[in-house]
CSV table of C-alpha atoms in Angstrom, one decimal:
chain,number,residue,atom,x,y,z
T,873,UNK,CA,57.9,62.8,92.6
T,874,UNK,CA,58.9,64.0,89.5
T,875,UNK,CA,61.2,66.5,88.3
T,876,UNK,CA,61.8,69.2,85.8
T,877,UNK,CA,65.2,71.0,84.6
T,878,UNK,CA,65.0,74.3,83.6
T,879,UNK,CA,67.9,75.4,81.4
T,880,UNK,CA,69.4,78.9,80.8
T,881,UNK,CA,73.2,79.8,79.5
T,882,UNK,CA,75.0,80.8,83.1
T,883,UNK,CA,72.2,79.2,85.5
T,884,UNK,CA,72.0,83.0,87.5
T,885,UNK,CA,68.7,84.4,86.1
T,886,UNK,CA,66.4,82.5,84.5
T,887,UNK,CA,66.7,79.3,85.0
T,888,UNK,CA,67.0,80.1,88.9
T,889,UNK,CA,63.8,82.2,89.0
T,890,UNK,CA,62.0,79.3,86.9
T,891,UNK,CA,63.2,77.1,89.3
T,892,UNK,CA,61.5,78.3,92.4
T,893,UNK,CA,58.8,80.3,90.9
T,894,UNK,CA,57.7,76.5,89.6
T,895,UNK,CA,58.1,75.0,93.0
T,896,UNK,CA,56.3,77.5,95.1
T,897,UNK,CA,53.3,77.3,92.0
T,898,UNK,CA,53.5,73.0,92.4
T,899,UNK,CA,53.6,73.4,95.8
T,900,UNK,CA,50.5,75.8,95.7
T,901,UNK,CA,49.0,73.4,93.4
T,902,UNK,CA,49.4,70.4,95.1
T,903,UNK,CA,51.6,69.0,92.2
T,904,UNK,CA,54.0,65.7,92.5
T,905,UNK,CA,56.6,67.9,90.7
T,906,UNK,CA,59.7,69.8,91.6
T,907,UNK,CA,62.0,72.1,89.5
T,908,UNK,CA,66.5,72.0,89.5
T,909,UNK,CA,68.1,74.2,87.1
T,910,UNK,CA,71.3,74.4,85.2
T,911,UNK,CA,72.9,76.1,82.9
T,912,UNK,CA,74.5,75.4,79.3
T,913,UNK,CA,77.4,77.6,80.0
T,914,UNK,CA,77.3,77.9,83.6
T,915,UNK,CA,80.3,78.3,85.8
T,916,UNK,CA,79.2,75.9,88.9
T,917,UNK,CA,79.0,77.1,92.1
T,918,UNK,CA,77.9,81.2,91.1
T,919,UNK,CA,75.0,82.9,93.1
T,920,UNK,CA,72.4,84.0,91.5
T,921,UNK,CA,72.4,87.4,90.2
T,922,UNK,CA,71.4,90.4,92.5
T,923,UNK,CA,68.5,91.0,90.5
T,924,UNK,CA,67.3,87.8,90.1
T,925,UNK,CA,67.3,87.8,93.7
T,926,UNK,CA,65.3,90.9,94.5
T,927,UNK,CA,63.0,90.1,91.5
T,928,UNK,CA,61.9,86.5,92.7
T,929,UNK,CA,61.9,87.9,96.6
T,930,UNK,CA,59.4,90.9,95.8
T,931,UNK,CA,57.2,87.6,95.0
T,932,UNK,CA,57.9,86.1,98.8
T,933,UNK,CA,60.4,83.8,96.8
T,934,UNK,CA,64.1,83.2,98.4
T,935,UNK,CA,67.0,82.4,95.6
T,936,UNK,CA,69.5,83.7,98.0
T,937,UNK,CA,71.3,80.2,98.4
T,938,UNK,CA,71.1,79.5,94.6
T,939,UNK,CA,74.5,77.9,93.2
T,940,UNK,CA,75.1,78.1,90.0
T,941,UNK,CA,75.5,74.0,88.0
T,942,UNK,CA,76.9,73.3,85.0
T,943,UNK,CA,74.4,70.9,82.4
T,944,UNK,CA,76.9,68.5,82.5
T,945,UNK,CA,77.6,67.9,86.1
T,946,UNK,CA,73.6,67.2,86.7
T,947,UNK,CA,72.4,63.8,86.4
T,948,UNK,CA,70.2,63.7,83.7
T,949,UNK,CA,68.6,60.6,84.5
T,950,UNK,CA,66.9,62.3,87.7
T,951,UNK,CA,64.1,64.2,85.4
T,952,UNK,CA,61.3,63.8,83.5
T,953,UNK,CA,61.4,66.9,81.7
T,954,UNK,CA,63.5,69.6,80.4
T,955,UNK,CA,62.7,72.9,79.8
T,956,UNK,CA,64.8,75.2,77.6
T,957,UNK,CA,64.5,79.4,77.9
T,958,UNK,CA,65.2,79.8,74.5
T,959,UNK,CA,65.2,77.3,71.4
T,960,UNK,CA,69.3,77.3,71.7
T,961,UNK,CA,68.7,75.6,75.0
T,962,UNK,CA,66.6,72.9,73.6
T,963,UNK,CA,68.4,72.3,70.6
T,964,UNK,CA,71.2,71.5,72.8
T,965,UNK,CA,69.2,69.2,75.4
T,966,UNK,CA,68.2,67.4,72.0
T,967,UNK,CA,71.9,67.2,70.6
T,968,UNK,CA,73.0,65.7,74.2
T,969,UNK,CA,70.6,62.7,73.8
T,970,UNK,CA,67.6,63.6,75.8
T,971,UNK,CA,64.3,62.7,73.7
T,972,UNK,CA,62.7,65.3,71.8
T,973,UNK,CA,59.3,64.6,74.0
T,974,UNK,CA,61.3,65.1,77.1
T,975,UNK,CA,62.6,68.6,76.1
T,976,UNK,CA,60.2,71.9,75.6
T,977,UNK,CA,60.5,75.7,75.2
T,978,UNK,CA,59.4,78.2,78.2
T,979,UNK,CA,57.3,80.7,75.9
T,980,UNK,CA,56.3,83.9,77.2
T,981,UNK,CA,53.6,86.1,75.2
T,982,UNK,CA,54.1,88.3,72.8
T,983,UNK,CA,53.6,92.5,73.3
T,984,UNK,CA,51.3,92.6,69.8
T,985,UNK,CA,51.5,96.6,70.1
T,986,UNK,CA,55.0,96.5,70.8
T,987,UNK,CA,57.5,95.3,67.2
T,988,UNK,CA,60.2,95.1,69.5
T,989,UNK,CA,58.9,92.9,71.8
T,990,UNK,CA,57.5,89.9,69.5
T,991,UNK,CA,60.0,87.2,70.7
T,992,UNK,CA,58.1,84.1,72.1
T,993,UNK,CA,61.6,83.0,74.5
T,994,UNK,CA,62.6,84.0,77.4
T,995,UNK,CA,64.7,87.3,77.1
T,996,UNK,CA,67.7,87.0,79.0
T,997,UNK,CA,67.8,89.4,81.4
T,998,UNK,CA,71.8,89.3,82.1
T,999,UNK,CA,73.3,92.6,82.9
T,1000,UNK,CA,69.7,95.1,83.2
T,1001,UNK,CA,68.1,96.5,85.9
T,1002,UNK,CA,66.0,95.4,88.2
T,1003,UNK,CA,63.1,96.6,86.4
T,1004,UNK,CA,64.8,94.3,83.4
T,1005,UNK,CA,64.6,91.5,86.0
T,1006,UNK,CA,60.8,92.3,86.9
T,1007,UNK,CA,59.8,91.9,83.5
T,1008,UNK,CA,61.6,88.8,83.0
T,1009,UNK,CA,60.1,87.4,86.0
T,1010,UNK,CA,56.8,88.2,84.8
T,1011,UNK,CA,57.4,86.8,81.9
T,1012,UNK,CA,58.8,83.3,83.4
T,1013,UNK,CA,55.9,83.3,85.7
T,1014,UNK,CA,52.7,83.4,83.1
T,1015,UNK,CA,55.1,80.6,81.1
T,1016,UNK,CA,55.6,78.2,83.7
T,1017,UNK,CA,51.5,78.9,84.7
T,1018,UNK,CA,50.7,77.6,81.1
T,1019,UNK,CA,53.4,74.8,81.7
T,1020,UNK,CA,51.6,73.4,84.3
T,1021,UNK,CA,48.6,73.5,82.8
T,1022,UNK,CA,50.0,70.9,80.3
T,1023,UNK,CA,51.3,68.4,83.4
């Protein structure tokens, strides 16, 4: 089986909803791949945000048990792919020593009507309500969709 890594700064909102929106999508799917997640500035051993929580469970989804891990206390060598939320992320993964075609960007779409809402990364949702946290979701949800289309 392989595995991916989904990377965020504190590893309590978007890496975490990555992380089991992927696995209950490759389970769905039938896929040989599972998602961890960690985060670039995490503090290990945090739960997962209260949003995050309610977001991913309004999906069926369970990230009640989540624990927050540092990047560096993961073994690397367990995956086969890395997935920043933001550029930053993957610029880091790079500067650490993973290979460049082992590391990729999560990319939501674009709101064309909306100029405030032409980022292609994930927005981090830290710190907004739960309707912050739905949109975010969403937005991690159509990503990792196209991401598997790509496996």
């Amino acid at each position: 089986m392989k595995k991916v890594l989904f990377v965020c700064t504190g590893n309590t909102c978007r890496s975490p909803m990555a992380e089991v929106i992927f696995n209950s999508l490759a389970e769905e799917k039938e896929l040989d791949w599972r998602a961890e997640s960690a985060g670039i500035a995490a503090v290990n051993g945090r739960p997962a945000s209260l949003n995050a929580i309610n977001a991913v469970a309004e999906l069926g989804l369970d990230l009640s048990g989540h624990m927050s891990r540092f990047l560096p206390s993961v073994d690397l060598n367990e995956f086969s792919l890395f997935v920043g939320m933001g550029d930053e992320h993957a610029s880091i993964l790079r500067n650490i020593g993973i290979p460049s075609g082992m590391v990729r960007v999560l990319r939501r779409t674009p709101n064309p009507d909306d100029t405030y809402d032409l980022r292609t990364d994930i927005v981090d949702p830290y710190g907004g309500d739960l309707a912050v946290y739905r949109k975010c979701r969403d937005d991690i949800k159509s990503a990792v969709l196209a991401l598997i289309a790509t496996l």
